[in-house]
mmCIF file with all atom_site columns, C-alpha atoms in Angstrom:
data_model
loop_
_atom_site.group_PDB
_atom_site.id
_atom_site.type_symbol
_atom_site.label_atom_id
_atom_site.label_alt_id
_atom_site.label_comp_id
_atom_site.label_asym_id
_atom_site.label_entity_id
_atom_site.label_seq_id
_atom_site.pdbx_PDB_ins_code
_atom_site.Cartn_x
_atom_site.Cartn_y
_atom_site.Cartn_z
_atom_site.occupancy
_atom_site.B_iso_or_equiv
_atom_site.pdbx_formal_charge
_atom_site.auth_seq_id
_atom_site.auth_comp_id
_atom_site.auth_asym_id
_atom_site.auth_atom_id
_atom_site.pdbx_PDB_model_num
ATOM 1   C CA . UNK A 1 1   ? 27.891 -0.745  -2.948  1.00 63.00 ? 1   UNK A CA 1
ATOM 2   C CA . UNK A 1 2   ? 25.300 -2.386  -4.465  1.00 75.00 ? 2   UNK A CA 1
ATOM 3   C CA . UNK A 1 3   ? 22.471 -0.319  -2.335  1.00 93.00 ? 3   UNK A CA 1
ATOM 4   C CA . UNK A 1 4   ? 19.111 -1.740  -2.759  1.00 96.00 ? 4   UNK A CA 1
ATOM 5   C CA . UNK A 1 5   ? 17.971 -4.235  -5.712  1.00 96.00 ? 5   UNK A CA 1
ATOM 6   C CA . UNK A 1 6   ? 14.984 -5.201  -6.325  1.00 97.00 ? 6   UNK A CA 1
ATOM 7   C CA . UNK A 1 7   ? 14.000 -8.433  -8.449  1.00 97.00 ? 7   UNK A CA 1
ATOM 8   C CA . UNK A 1 8   ? 12.541 -9.508  -11.052 1.00 97.00 ? 8   UNK A CA 1
ATOM 9   C CA . UNK A 1 9   ? 12.050 -5.570  -12.475 1.00 96.00 ? 9   UNK A CA 1
ATOM 10  C CA . UNK A 1 10  ? 9.016  -6.155  -14.380 1.00 97.00 ? 10  UNK A CA 1
ATOM 11  C CA . UNK A 1 11  ? 6.843  -9.141  -13.904 1.00 97.00 ? 11  UNK A CA 1
ATOM 12  C CA . UNK A 1 12  ? 3.147  -10.856 -15.572 1.00 97.00 ? 12  UNK A CA 1
ATOM 13  C CA . UNK A 1 13  ? 0.709  -12.239 -14.038 1.00 97.00 ? 13  UNK A CA 1
ATOM 14  C CA . UNK A 1 14  ? -2.623 -14.071 -13.964 1.00 97.00 ? 14  UNK A CA 1
ATOM 15  C CA . UNK A 1 15  ? -5.303 -13.305 -11.756 1.00 97.00 ? 15  UNK A CA 1
ATOM 16  C CA . UNK A 1 16  ? -4.720 -15.716 -8.860  1.00 97.00 ? 16  UNK A CA 1
ATOM 17  C CA . UNK A 1 17  ? -1.431 -15.910 -8.330  1.00 97.00 ? 17  UNK A CA 1
ATOM 18  C CA . UNK A 1 18  ? 0.749  -15.169 -6.581  1.00 96.00 ? 18  UNK A CA 1
ATOM 19  C CA . UNK A 1 19  ? 4.934  -14.925 -6.174  1.00 96.00 ? 19  UNK A CA 1
ATOM 20  C CA . UNK A 1 20  ? 7.261  -12.332 -4.148  1.00 97.00 ? 20  UNK A CA 1
ATOM 21  C CA . UNK A 1 21  ? 8.817  -9.194  -4.751  1.00 98.00 ? 21  UNK A CA 1
ATOM 22  C CA . UNK A 1 22  ? 12.502 -9.305  -3.692  1.00 98.00 ? 22  UNK A CA 1
ATOM 23  C CA . UNK A 1 23  ? 14.441 -6.812  -2.304  1.00 98.00 ? 23  UNK A CA 1
ATOM 24  C CA . UNK A 1 24  ? 17.747 -6.367  -0.281  1.00 97.00 ? 24  UNK A CA 1
ATOM 25  C CA . UNK A 1 25  ? 20.104 -4.130  0.858   1.00 96.00 ? 25  UNK A CA 1
ATOM 26  C CA . UNK A 1 26  ? 24.310 -3.593  1.534   1.00 95.00 ? 26  UNK A CA 1
ATOM 27  C CA . UNK A 1 27  ? 24.609 -0.898  3.211   1.00 92.00 ? 27  UNK A CA 1
ATOM 28  C CA . UNK A 1 28  ? 23.120 -3.092  6.927   1.00 92.00 ? 28  UNK A CA 1
ATOM 29  C CA . UNK A 1 29  ? 19.559 0.074   7.271   1.00 91.00 ? 29  UNK A CA 1
ATOM 30  C CA . UNK A 1 30  ? 17.824 -1.580  9.913   1.00 89.00 ? 30  UNK A CA 1
ATOM 31  C CA . UNK A 1 31  ? 14.424 0.259   8.511   1.00 90.00 ? 31  UNK A CA 1
ATOM 32  C CA . UNK A 1 32  ? 12.722 -1.160  4.951   1.00 93.00 ? 32  UNK A CA 1
ATOM 33  C CA . UNK A 1 33  ? 9.809  0.014   3.248   1.00 94.00 ? 33  UNK A CA 1
ATOM 34  C CA . UNK A 1 34  ? 7.209  -1.513  0.759   1.00 97.00 ? 34  UNK A CA 1
ATOM 35  C CA . UNK A 1 35  ? 5.783  1.353   -1.525  1.00 96.00 ? 35  UNK A CA 1
ATOM 36  C CA . UNK A 1 36  ? 3.762  1.039   -4.618  1.00 97.00 ? 36  UNK A CA 1
ATOM 37  C CA . UNK A 1 37  ? 3.453  3.958   -7.599  1.00 96.00 ? 37  UNK A CA 1
ATOM 38  C CA . UNK A 1 38  ? 0.087  4.078   -9.719  1.00 94.00 ? 38  UNK A CA 1
ATOM 39  C CA . UNK A 1 39  ? -0.200 6.944   -12.358 1.00 87.00 ? 39  UNK A CA 1
ATOM 40  C CA . UNK A 1 40  ? -1.872 10.339  -10.411 1.00 84.00 ? 40  UNK A CA 1
ATOM 41  C CA . UNK A 1 41  ? -2.109 8.392   -7.075  1.00 87.00 ? 41  UNK A CA 1
ATOM 42  C CA . UNK A 1 42  ? 2.207  8.814   -5.437  1.00 90.00 ? 42  UNK A CA 1
ATOM 43  C CA . UNK A 1 43  ? 4.141  7.038   -3.682  1.00 94.00 ? 43  UNK A CA 1
ATOM 44  C CA . UNK A 1 44  ? 1.500  4.583   -1.180  1.00 94.00 ? 44  UNK A CA 1
ATOM 45  C CA . UNK A 1 45  ? 3.116  2.490   1.733   1.00 93.00 ? 45  UNK A CA 1
ATOM 46  C CA . UNK A 1 46  ? 2.195  -0.924  2.189   1.00 96.00 ? 46  UNK A CA 1
ATOM 47  C CA . UNK A 1 47  ? 4.541  -3.197  5.058   1.00 95.00 ? 47  UNK A CA 1
ATOM 48  C CA . UNK A 1 48  ? 8.043  -1.393  6.428   1.00 92.00 ? 48  UNK A CA 1
ATOM 49  C CA . UNK A 1 49  ? 9.678  -3.682  8.639   1.00 92.00 ? 49  UNK A CA 1
ATOM 50  C CA . UNK A 1 50  ? 11.608 -1.515  12.055  1.00 88.00 ? 50  UNK A CA 1
ATOM 51  C CA . UNK A 1 51  ? 14.688 -4.201  11.586  1.00 89.00 ? 51  UNK A CA 1
ATOM 52  C CA . UNK A 1 52  ? 14.167 -8.221  11.888  1.00 92.00 ? 52  UNK A CA 1
ATOM 53  C CA . UNK A 1 53  ? 12.501 -9.395  12.793  1.00 94.00 ? 53  UNK A CA 1
ATOM 54  C CA . UNK A 1 54  ? 9.728  -6.580  13.250  1.00 92.00 ? 54  UNK A CA 1
ATOM 55  C CA . UNK A 1 55  ? 6.921  -5.936  10.164  1.00 94.00 ? 55  UNK A CA 1
ATOM 56  C CA . UNK A 1 56  ? 3.413  -3.776  10.105  1.00 92.00 ? 56  UNK A CA 1
ATOM 57  C CA . UNK A 1 57  ? 1.381  -2.280  8.209   1.00 93.00 ? 57  UNK A CA 1
ATOM 58  C CA . UNK A 1 58  ? 0.828  0.605   6.409   1.00 91.00 ? 58  UNK A CA 1
ATOM 59  C CA . UNK A 1 59  ? -1.690 2.809   3.818   1.00 90.00 ? 59  UNK A CA 1
ATOM 60  C CA . UNK A 1 60  ? -2.773 0.000   1.651   1.00 95.00 ? 60  UNK A CA 1
ATOM 61  C CA . UNK A 1 61  ? -1.349 -3.390  3.260   1.00 96.00 ? 61  UNK A CA 1
ATOM 62  C CA . UNK A 1 62  ? -4.897 -5.547  2.184   1.00 96.00 ? 62  UNK A CA 1
ATOM 63  C CA . UNK A 1 63  ? -3.420 -8.530  -0.372  1.00 96.00 ? 63  UNK A CA 1
ATOM 64  C CA . UNK A 1 64  ? 0.306  -8.060  0.139   1.00 97.00 ? 64  UNK A CA 1
ATOM 65  C CA . UNK A 1 65  ? 1.585  -9.888  2.958   1.00 97.00 ? 65  UNK A CA 1
ATOM 66  C CA . UNK A 1 66  ? 5.613  -9.126  4.467   1.00 97.00 ? 66  UNK A CA 1
ATOM 67  C CA . UNK A 1 67  ? 8.042  -11.308 6.634   1.00 96.00 ? 67  UNK A CA 1
ATOM 68  C CA . UNK A 1 68  ? 12.032 -9.951  7.570   1.00 96.00 ? 68  UNK A CA 1
ATOM 69  C CA . UNK A 1 69  ? 14.178 -11.967 9.028   1.00 96.00 ? 69  UNK A CA 1
ATOM 70  C CA . UNK A 1 70  ? 16.908 -10.704 7.961   1.00 96.00 ? 70  UNK A CA 1
ATOM 71  C CA . UNK A 1 71  ? 18.909 -6.932  8.419   1.00 94.00 ? 71  UNK A CA 1
ATOM 72  C CA . UNK A 1 72  ? 19.543 -7.547  4.759   1.00 96.00 ? 72  UNK A CA 1
ATOM 73  C CA . UNK A 1 73  ? 16.363 -9.685  3.314   1.00 97.00 ? 73  UNK A CA 1
ATOM 74  C CA . UNK A 1 74  ? 12.621 -8.475  2.706   1.00 98.00 ? 74  UNK A CA 1
ATOM 75  C CA . UNK A 1 75  ? 10.277 -9.911  0.663   1.00 98.00 ? 75  UNK A CA 1
ATOM 76  C CA . UNK A 1 76  ? 6.397  -9.025  -0.326  1.00 98.00 ? 76  UNK A CA 1
ATOM 77  C CA . UNK A 1 77  ? 4.654  -11.642 -0.974  1.00 98.00 ? 77  UNK A CA 1
ATOM 78  C CA . UNK A 1 78  ? 1.489  -10.738 -3.040  1.00 96.00 ? 78  UNK A CA 1
ATOM 79  C CA . UNK A 1 79  ? -1.067 -13.641 -2.089  1.00 91.00 ? 79  UNK A CA 1
ATOM 80  C CA . UNK A 1 80  ? -3.484 -13.727 -5.069  1.00 96.00 ? 80  UNK A CA 1
ATOM 81  C CA . UNK A 1 81  ? -2.650 -11.769 -7.586  1.00 96.00 ? 81  UNK A CA 1
ATOM 82  C CA . UNK A 1 82  ? -6.195 -9.254  -8.693  1.00 97.00 ? 82  UNK A CA 1
ATOM 83  C CA . UNK A 1 83  ? -5.073 -6.579  -11.130 1.00 97.00 ? 83  UNK A CA 1
ATOM 84  C CA . UNK A 1 84  ? -5.884 -3.975  -8.450  1.00 96.00 ? 84  UNK A CA 1
ATOM 85  C CA . UNK A 1 85  ? -2.939 -4.785  -7.689  1.00 97.00 ? 85  UNK A CA 1
ATOM 86  C CA . UNK A 1 86  ? -0.844 -3.601  -10.875 1.00 97.00 ? 86  UNK A CA 1
ATOM 87  C CA . UNK A 1 87  ? 1.775  -1.444  -10.169 1.00 97.00 ? 87  UNK A CA 1
ATOM 88  C CA . UNK A 1 88  ? 4.829  -0.351  -10.033 1.00 97.00 ? 88  UNK A CA 1
ATOM 89  C CA . UNK A 1 89  ? 6.732  -1.447  -6.523  1.00 98.00 ? 89  UNK A CA 1
ATOM 90  C CA . UNK A 1 90  ? 9.543  0.118   -4.813  1.00 97.00 ? 90  UNK A CA 1
ATOM 91  C CA . UNK A 1 91  ? 12.464 -1.184  -2.051  1.00 97.00 ? 91  UNK A CA 1
ATOM 92  C CA . UNK A 1 92  ? 13.892 1.788   -0.175  1.00 95.00 ? 92  UNK A CA 1
ATOM 93  C CA . UNK A 1 93  ? 15.693 1.590   3.174   1.00 93.00 ? 93  UNK A CA 1
ATOM 94  C CA . UNK A 1 94  ? 16.668 4.101   5.774   1.00 89.00 ? 94  UNK A CA 1
ATOM 95  C CA . UNK A 1 95  ? 19.986 3.897   8.267   1.00 82.00 ? 95  UNK A CA 1
ATOM 96  C CA . UNK A 1 96  ? 18.454 3.388   11.793  1.00 69.00 ? 96  UNK A CA 1
ATOM 97  C CA . UNK A 1 97  ? 16.970 6.814   13.243  1.00 63.00 ? 97  UNK A CA 1
ATOM 98  C CA . UNK A 1 98  ? 14.894 7.232   10.590  1.00 64.00 ? 98  UNK A CA 1
ATOM 99  C CA . UNK A 1 99  ? 14.555 9.045   7.273   1.00 64.00 ? 99  UNK A CA 1
ATOM 100 C CA . UNK A 1 100 ? 14.607 13.001  8.813   1.00 63.00 ? 100 UNK A CA 1
ATOM 101 C CA . UNK A 1 101 ? 18.484 11.396  9.951   1.00 65.00 ? 101 UNK A CA 1
ATOM 102 C CA . UNK A 1 102 ? 19.295 9.699   6.539   1.00 70.00 ? 102 UNK A CA 1
ATOM 103 C CA . UNK A 1 103 ? 16.906 10.128  3.709   1.00 82.00 ? 103 UNK A CA 1
ATOM 104 C CA . UNK A 1 104 ? 14.501 6.912   2.169   1.00 88.00 ? 104 UNK A CA 1
ATOM 105 C CA . UNK A 1 105 ? 18.059 4.847   -0.955  1.00 92.00 ? 105 UNK A CA 1
ATOM 106 C CA . UNK A 1 106 ? 14.815 2.958   -3.926  1.00 95.00 ? 106 UNK A CA 1
ATOM 107 C CA . UNK A 1 107 ? 15.738 0.453   -5.280  1.00 96.00 ? 107 UNK A CA 1
ATOM 108 C CA . UNK A 1 108 ? 14.523 0.781   -9.152  1.00 95.00 ? 108 UNK A CA 1
ATOM 109 C CA . UNK A 1 109 ? 12.406 -0.368  -8.834  1.00 97.00 ? 109 UNK A CA 1
ATOM 110 C CA . UNK A 1 110 ? 9.516  -4.050  -10.048 1.00 97.00 ? 110 UNK A CA 1
ATOM 111 C CA . UNK A 1 111 ? 7.243  -2.926  -13.290 1.00 97.00 ? 111 UNK A CA 1
ATOM 112 C CA . UNK A 1 112 ? 3.236  -5.669  -12.170 1.00 97.00 ? 112 UNK A CA 1
ATOM 113 C CA . UNK A 1 113 ? 1.140  -5.509  -13.916 1.00 97.00 ? 113 UNK A CA 1
ATOM 114 C CA . UNK A 1 114 ? -2.089 -9.011  -12.900 1.00 97.00 ? 114 UNK A CA 1
ATOM 115 C CA . UNK A 1 115 ? -3.717 -9.332  -15.648 1.00 97.00 ? 115 UNK A CA 1
ATOM 116 C CA . UNK B 2 1   ? -7.514 11.703  3.148   1.00 55.00 ? 1   UNK B CA 1
ATOM 117 C CA . UNK B 2 2   ? -4.681 12.550  2.122   1.00 64.00 ? 2   UNK B CA 1
ATOM 118 C CA . UNK B 2 3   ? -2.520 14.427  4.560   1.00 88.00 ? 3   UNK B CA 1
ATOM 119 C CA . UNK B 2 4   ? -0.209 15.953  1.216   1.00 94.00 ? 4   UNK B CA 1
ATOM 120 C CA . UNK B 2 5   ? -1.423 17.647  -1.372  1.00 96.00 ? 5   UNK B CA 1
ATOM 121 C CA . UNK B 2 6   ? 0.776  18.354  -4.041  1.00 97.00 ? 6   UNK B CA 1
ATOM 122 C CA . UNK B 2 7   ? 0.614  20.968  -7.481  1.00 96.00 ? 7   UNK B CA 1
ATOM 123 C CA . UNK B 2 8   ? 0.784  21.270  -10.743 1.00 97.00 ? 8   UNK B CA 1
ATOM 124 C CA . UNK B 2 9   ? 0.103  18.253  -11.277 1.00 95.00 ? 9   UNK B CA 1
ATOM 125 C CA . UNK B 2 10  ? 2.102  19.270  -14.373 1.00 96.00 ? 10  UNK B CA 1
ATOM 126 C CA . UNK B 2 11  ? 4.770  22.180  -15.552 1.00 97.00 ? 11  UNK B CA 1
ATOM 127 C CA . UNK B 2 12  ? 6.349  22.924  -17.933 1.00 98.00 ? 12  UNK B CA 1
ATOM 128 C CA . UNK B 2 13  ? 9.375  25.682  -18.710 1.00 98.00 ? 13  UNK B CA 1
ATOM 129 C CA . UNK B 2 14  ? 11.466 26.812  -20.925 1.00 98.00 ? 14  UNK B CA 1
ATOM 130 C CA . UNK B 2 15  ? 15.137 26.863  -20.385 1.00 97.00 ? 15  UNK B CA 1
ATOM 131 C CA . UNK B 2 16  ? 16.865 29.367  -18.123 1.00 97.00 ? 16  UNK B CA 1
ATOM 132 C CA . UNK B 2 17  ? 13.367 29.604  -16.401 1.00 97.00 ? 17  UNK B CA 1
ATOM 133 C CA . UNK B 2 18  ? 11.782 29.038  -12.914 1.00 98.00 ? 18  UNK B CA 1
ATOM 134 C CA . UNK B 2 19  ? 10.046 25.667  -11.649 1.00 98.00 ? 19  UNK B CA 1
ATOM 135 C CA . UNK B 2 20  ? 8.089  25.721  -8.854  1.00 98.00 ? 20  UNK B CA 1
ATOM 136 C CA . UNK B 2 21  ? 6.158  23.206  -7.557  1.00 98.00 ? 21  UNK B CA 1
ATOM 137 C CA . UNK B 2 22  ? 3.477  23.910  -3.721  1.00 98.00 ? 22  UNK B CA 1
ATOM 138 C CA . UNK B 2 23  ? 2.952  21.865  -1.105  1.00 97.00 ? 23  UNK B CA 1
ATOM 139 C CA . UNK B 2 24  ? 0.271  22.570  1.853   1.00 97.00 ? 24  UNK B CA 1
ATOM 140 C CA . UNK B 2 25  ? -0.485 19.362  4.432   1.00 95.00 ? 25  UNK B CA 1
ATOM 141 C CA . UNK B 2 26  ? -2.905 19.430  7.805   1.00 92.00 ? 26  UNK B CA 1
ATOM 142 C CA . UNK B 2 27  ? -1.017 17.247  9.622   1.00 89.00 ? 27  UNK B CA 1
ATOM 143 C CA . UNK B 2 28  ? 0.469  19.204  12.627  1.00 88.00 ? 28  UNK B CA 1
ATOM 144 C CA . UNK B 2 29  ? 2.794  16.361  14.182  1.00 86.00 ? 29  UNK B CA 1
ATOM 145 C CA . UNK B 2 30  ? 5.304  16.404  10.489  1.00 88.00 ? 30  UNK B CA 1
ATOM 146 C CA . UNK B 2 31  ? 7.881  17.977  10.914  1.00 84.00 ? 31  UNK B CA 1
ATOM 147 C CA . UNK B 2 32  ? 10.665 16.687  8.178   1.00 87.00 ? 32  UNK B CA 1
ATOM 148 C CA . UNK B 2 33  ? 9.396  17.927  4.488   1.00 91.00 ? 33  UNK B CA 1
ATOM 149 C CA . UNK B 2 34  ? 11.254 16.423  1.564   1.00 91.00 ? 34  UNK B CA 1
ATOM 150 C CA . UNK B 2 35  ? 11.428 16.146  -2.151  1.00 95.00 ? 35  UNK B CA 1
ATOM 151 C CA . UNK B 2 36  ? 13.047 13.594  -3.790  1.00 95.00 ? 36  UNK B CA 1
ATOM 152 C CA . UNK B 2 37  ? 12.799 13.778  -7.840  1.00 97.00 ? 37  UNK B CA 1
ATOM 153 C CA . UNK B 2 38  ? 12.037 10.838  -9.605  1.00 96.00 ? 38  UNK B CA 1
ATOM 154 C CA . UNK B 2 39  ? 13.797 9.592   -13.072 1.00 96.00 ? 39  UNK B CA 1
ATOM 155 C CA . UNK B 2 40  ? 11.802 7.220   -15.972 1.00 93.00 ? 40  UNK B CA 1
ATOM 156 C CA . UNK B 2 41  ? 12.090 3.842   -14.574 1.00 91.00 ? 41  UNK B CA 1
ATOM 157 C CA . UNK B 2 42  ? 14.641 5.310   -11.695 1.00 93.00 ? 42  UNK B CA 1
ATOM 158 C CA . UNK B 2 43  ? 13.467 5.080   -8.339  1.00 95.00 ? 43  UNK B CA 1
ATOM 159 C CA . UNK B 2 44  ? 12.954 8.611   -6.387  1.00 95.00 ? 44  UNK B CA 1
ATOM 160 C CA . UNK B 2 45  ? 15.748 9.395   -5.114  1.00 93.00 ? 45  UNK B CA 1
ATOM 161 C CA . UNK B 2 46  ? 16.297 12.184  -2.026  1.00 91.00 ? 46  UNK B CA 1
ATOM 162 C CA . UNK B 2 47  ? 16.928 15.910  -3.455  1.00 94.00 ? 47  UNK B CA 1
ATOM 163 C CA . UNK B 2 48  ? 17.075 18.500  -1.076  1.00 91.00 ? 48  UNK B CA 1
ATOM 164 C CA . UNK B 2 49  ? 14.606 18.849  2.446   1.00 89.00 ? 49  UNK B CA 1
ATOM 165 C CA . UNK B 2 50  ? 13.259 21.132  4.980   1.00 88.00 ? 50  UNK B CA 1
ATOM 166 C CA . UNK B 2 51  ? 13.101 21.376  8.807   1.00 84.00 ? 51  UNK B CA 1
ATOM 167 C CA . UNK B 2 52  ? 10.464 23.318  9.876   1.00 82.00 ? 52  UNK B CA 1
ATOM 168 C CA . UNK B 2 53  ? 13.003 25.294  12.361  1.00 84.00 ? 53  UNK B CA 1
ATOM 169 C CA . UNK B 2 54  ? 13.794 27.564  9.282   1.00 87.00 ? 54  UNK B CA 1
ATOM 170 C CA . UNK B 2 55  ? 11.927 29.551  6.306   1.00 91.00 ? 55  UNK B CA 1
ATOM 171 C CA . UNK B 2 56  ? 13.857 28.565  3.181   1.00 94.00 ? 56  UNK B CA 1
ATOM 172 C CA . UNK B 2 57  ? 16.784 26.467  2.048   1.00 93.00 ? 57  UNK B CA 1
ATOM 173 C CA . UNK B 2 58  ? 19.012 26.554  -0.443  1.00 95.00 ? 58  UNK B CA 1
ATOM 174 C CA . UNK B 2 59  ? 20.882 23.578  -2.309  1.00 93.00 ? 59  UNK B CA 1
ATOM 175 C CA . UNK B 2 60  ? 22.480 25.030  -5.655  1.00 96.00 ? 60  UNK B CA 1
ATOM 176 C CA . UNK B 2 61  ? 19.456 25.482  -8.139  1.00 97.00 ? 61  UNK B CA 1
ATOM 177 C CA . UNK B 2 62  ? 17.216 24.225  -5.804  1.00 97.00 ? 62  UNK B CA 1
ATOM 178 C CA . UNK B 2 63  ? 14.942 26.406  -2.846  1.00 96.00 ? 63  UNK B CA 1
ATOM 179 C CA . UNK B 2 64  ? 12.721 25.265  -0.726  1.00 94.00 ? 64  UNK B CA 1
ATOM 180 C CA . UNK B 2 65  ? 10.172 27.220  1.264   1.00 94.00 ? 65  UNK B CA 1
ATOM 181 C CA . UNK B 2 66  ? 8.384  26.165  4.181   1.00 93.00 ? 66  UNK B CA 1
ATOM 182 C CA . UNK B 2 67  ? 5.565  28.335  5.418   1.00 92.00 ? 67  UNK B CA 1
ATOM 183 C CA . UNK B 2 68  ? 4.557  26.903  8.975   1.00 90.00 ? 68  UNK B CA 1
ATOM 184 C CA . UNK B 2 69  ? 1.469  28.938  9.800   1.00 92.00 ? 69  UNK B CA 1
ATOM 185 C CA . UNK B 2 70  ? -0.406 28.590  5.998   1.00 94.00 ? 70  UNK B CA 1
ATOM 186 C CA . UNK B 2 71  ? 1.355  24.638  6.679   1.00 94.00 ? 71  UNK B CA 1
ATOM 187 C CA . UNK B 2 72  ? 2.362  25.105  3.115   1.00 95.00 ? 72  UNK B CA 1
ATOM 188 C CA . UNK B 2 73  ? 6.208  24.078  1.332   1.00 96.00 ? 73  UNK B CA 1
ATOM 189 C CA . UNK B 2 74  ? 7.702  24.699  -1.950  1.00 97.00 ? 74  UNK B CA 1
ATOM 190 C CA . UNK B 2 75  ? 10.641 23.827  -4.028  1.00 98.00 ? 75  UNK B CA 1
ATOM 191 C CA . UNK B 2 76  ? 11.853 25.786  -6.307  1.00 98.00 ? 76  UNK B CA 1
ATOM 192 C CA . UNK B 2 77  ? 14.200 25.214  -9.171  1.00 98.00 ? 77  UNK B CA 1
ATOM 193 C CA . UNK B 2 78  ? 15.874 28.448  -10.779 1.00 98.00 ? 78  UNK B CA 1
ATOM 194 C CA . UNK B 2 79  ? 17.866 27.731  -14.031 1.00 98.00 ? 79  UNK B CA 1
ATOM 195 C CA . UNK B 2 80  ? 15.719 25.097  -15.016 1.00 98.00 ? 80  UNK B CA 1
ATOM 196 C CA . UNK B 2 81  ? 17.254 22.838  -17.414 1.00 98.00 ? 81  UNK B CA 1
ATOM 197 C CA . UNK B 2 82  ? 17.076 20.058  -19.109 1.00 97.00 ? 82  UNK B CA 1
ATOM 198 C CA . UNK B 2 83  ? 18.405 17.546  -17.306 1.00 97.00 ? 83  UNK B CA 1
ATOM 199 C CA . UNK B 2 84  ? 15.925 18.547  -14.409 1.00 98.00 ? 84  UNK B CA 1
ATOM 200 C CA . UNK B 2 85  ? 13.371 16.969  -16.057 1.00 98.00 ? 85  UNK B CA 1
ATOM 201 C CA . UNK B 2 86  ? 11.462 14.256  -14.044 1.00 97.00 ? 86  UNK B CA 1
ATOM 202 C CA . UNK B 2 87  ? 9.384  13.596  -11.680 1.00 96.00 ? 87  UNK B CA 1
ATOM 203 C CA . UNK B 2 88  ? 8.815  16.119  -7.941  1.00 97.00 ? 88  UNK B CA 1
ATOM 204 C CA . UNK B 2 89  ? 7.570  14.439  -4.985  1.00 96.00 ? 89  UNK B CA 1
ATOM 205 C CA . UNK B 2 90  ? 7.088  15.989  -1.748  1.00 96.00 ? 90  UNK B CA 1
ATOM 206 C CA . UNK B 2 91  ? 7.398  14.597  1.126   1.00 93.00 ? 91  UNK B CA 1
ATOM 207 C CA . UNK B 2 92  ? 6.419  14.705  4.574   1.00 91.00 ? 92  UNK B CA 1
ATOM 208 C CA . UNK B 2 93  ? 7.067  12.994  8.260   1.00 86.00 ? 93  UNK B CA 1
ATOM 209 C CA . UNK B 2 94  ? 6.261  13.420  11.490  1.00 81.00 ? 94  UNK B CA 1
ATOM 210 C CA . UNK B 2 95  ? 9.500  12.906  13.630  1.00 69.00 ? 95  UNK B CA 1
ATOM 211 C CA . UNK B 2 96  ? 8.482  10.715  17.160  1.00 61.00 ? 96  UNK B CA 1
ATOM 212 C CA . UNK B 2 97  ? 9.982  7.927   17.824  1.00 57.00 ? 97  UNK B CA 1
ATOM 213 C CA . UNK B 2 98  ? 8.957  5.114   15.721  1.00 56.00 ? 98  UNK B CA 1
ATOM 214 C CA . UNK B 2 99  ? 7.260  7.534   13.592  1.00 58.00 ? 99  UNK B CA 1
ATOM 215 C CA . UNK B 2 100 ? 10.236 8.785   11.708  1.00 62.00 ? 100 UNK B CA 1
ATOM 216 C CA . UNK B 2 101 ? 10.524 6.395   9.473   1.00 70.00 ? 101 UNK B CA 1
ATOM 217 C CA . UNK B 2 102 ? 7.254  6.951   7.684   1.00 78.00 ? 102 UNK B CA 1
ATOM 218 C CA . UNK B 2 103 ? 7.069  9.620   5.203   1.00 86.00 ? 103 UNK B CA 1
ATOM 219 C CA . UNK B 2 104 ? 3.646  10.345  3.406   1.00 90.00 ? 104 UNK B CA 1
ATOM 220 C CA . UNK B 2 105 ? 4.703  11.059  -0.060  1.00 93.00 ? 105 UNK B CA 1
ATOM 221 C CA . UNK B 2 106 ? 2.456  13.946  -2.179  1.00 95.00 ? 106 UNK B CA 1
ATOM 222 C CA . UNK B 2 107 ? 0.912  12.446  -5.622  1.00 95.00 ? 107 UNK B CA 1
ATOM 223 C CA . UNK B 2 108 ? 4.352  13.769  -7.486  1.00 96.00 ? 108 UNK B CA 1
ATOM 224 C CA . UNK B 2 109 ? 5.250  16.521  -10.991 1.00 97.00 ? 109 UNK B CA 1
ATOM 225 C CA . UNK B 2 110 ? 5.918  16.054  -14.305 1.00 96.00 ? 110 UNK B CA 1
ATOM 226 C CA . UNK B 2 111 ? 8.078  18.219  -14.567 1.00 98.00 ? 111 UNK B CA 1
ATOM 227 C CA . UNK B 2 112 ? 9.046  19.159  -18.659 1.00 98.00 ? 112 UNK B CA 1
ATOM 228 C CA . UNK B 2 113 ? 12.026 21.653  -19.451 1.00 97.00 ? 113 UNK B CA 1
ATOM 229 C CA . UNK B 2 114 ? 11.770 22.398  -23.141 1.00 96.00 ? 114 UNK B CA 1
ATOM 230 C CA . UNK B 2 115 ? 15.126 23.782  -24.834 1.00 93.00 ? 115 UNK B CA 1
#
């Protein structure tokens, strides 16, 4: 049971480049989300999905795009990378019923640097 | 507007001492309050959680105290050990319909337990 798998673990981008951060879970969780973690800022919600085909914006969605074509995968796309997007990105998932009952399972993160 | 305020930012405790981390919230719709523990290079992991119908919850050396009227909750780590050294995040979530998937995190507390 792999849990939540994020790839890549590290990435350096040049300003203006685009890329996709991958997230996959094998727990058949309905709910998936993306957070970014910055020093002194905690974890901030970027986008989330309550099931295949359903996505919505979180607290800091600008510059990011998501889609959810399958239950297992929830990729995060950076459309045109900016230095302000330098951060550690975490994908998380939860069973249907929400984090209130089951909590989040987090991946190990992707450390992104935009130069 | 920061919805969950966490203090202190960092905390140094001697082995065997008590570690105390405090959080305060403003949104009265919040009714689920978890704490997550994060080790360097890893994603956060659920540590313990409380609902507002109880004032205290204890799991081993970890205790959450909750004060609904003051809109405050805290994590107490008894007999702190060097292995407890990590970043701790408090969080809050409403438990209503589709919103029970969203967690709002505090900014985190870096705990160091000296041997």
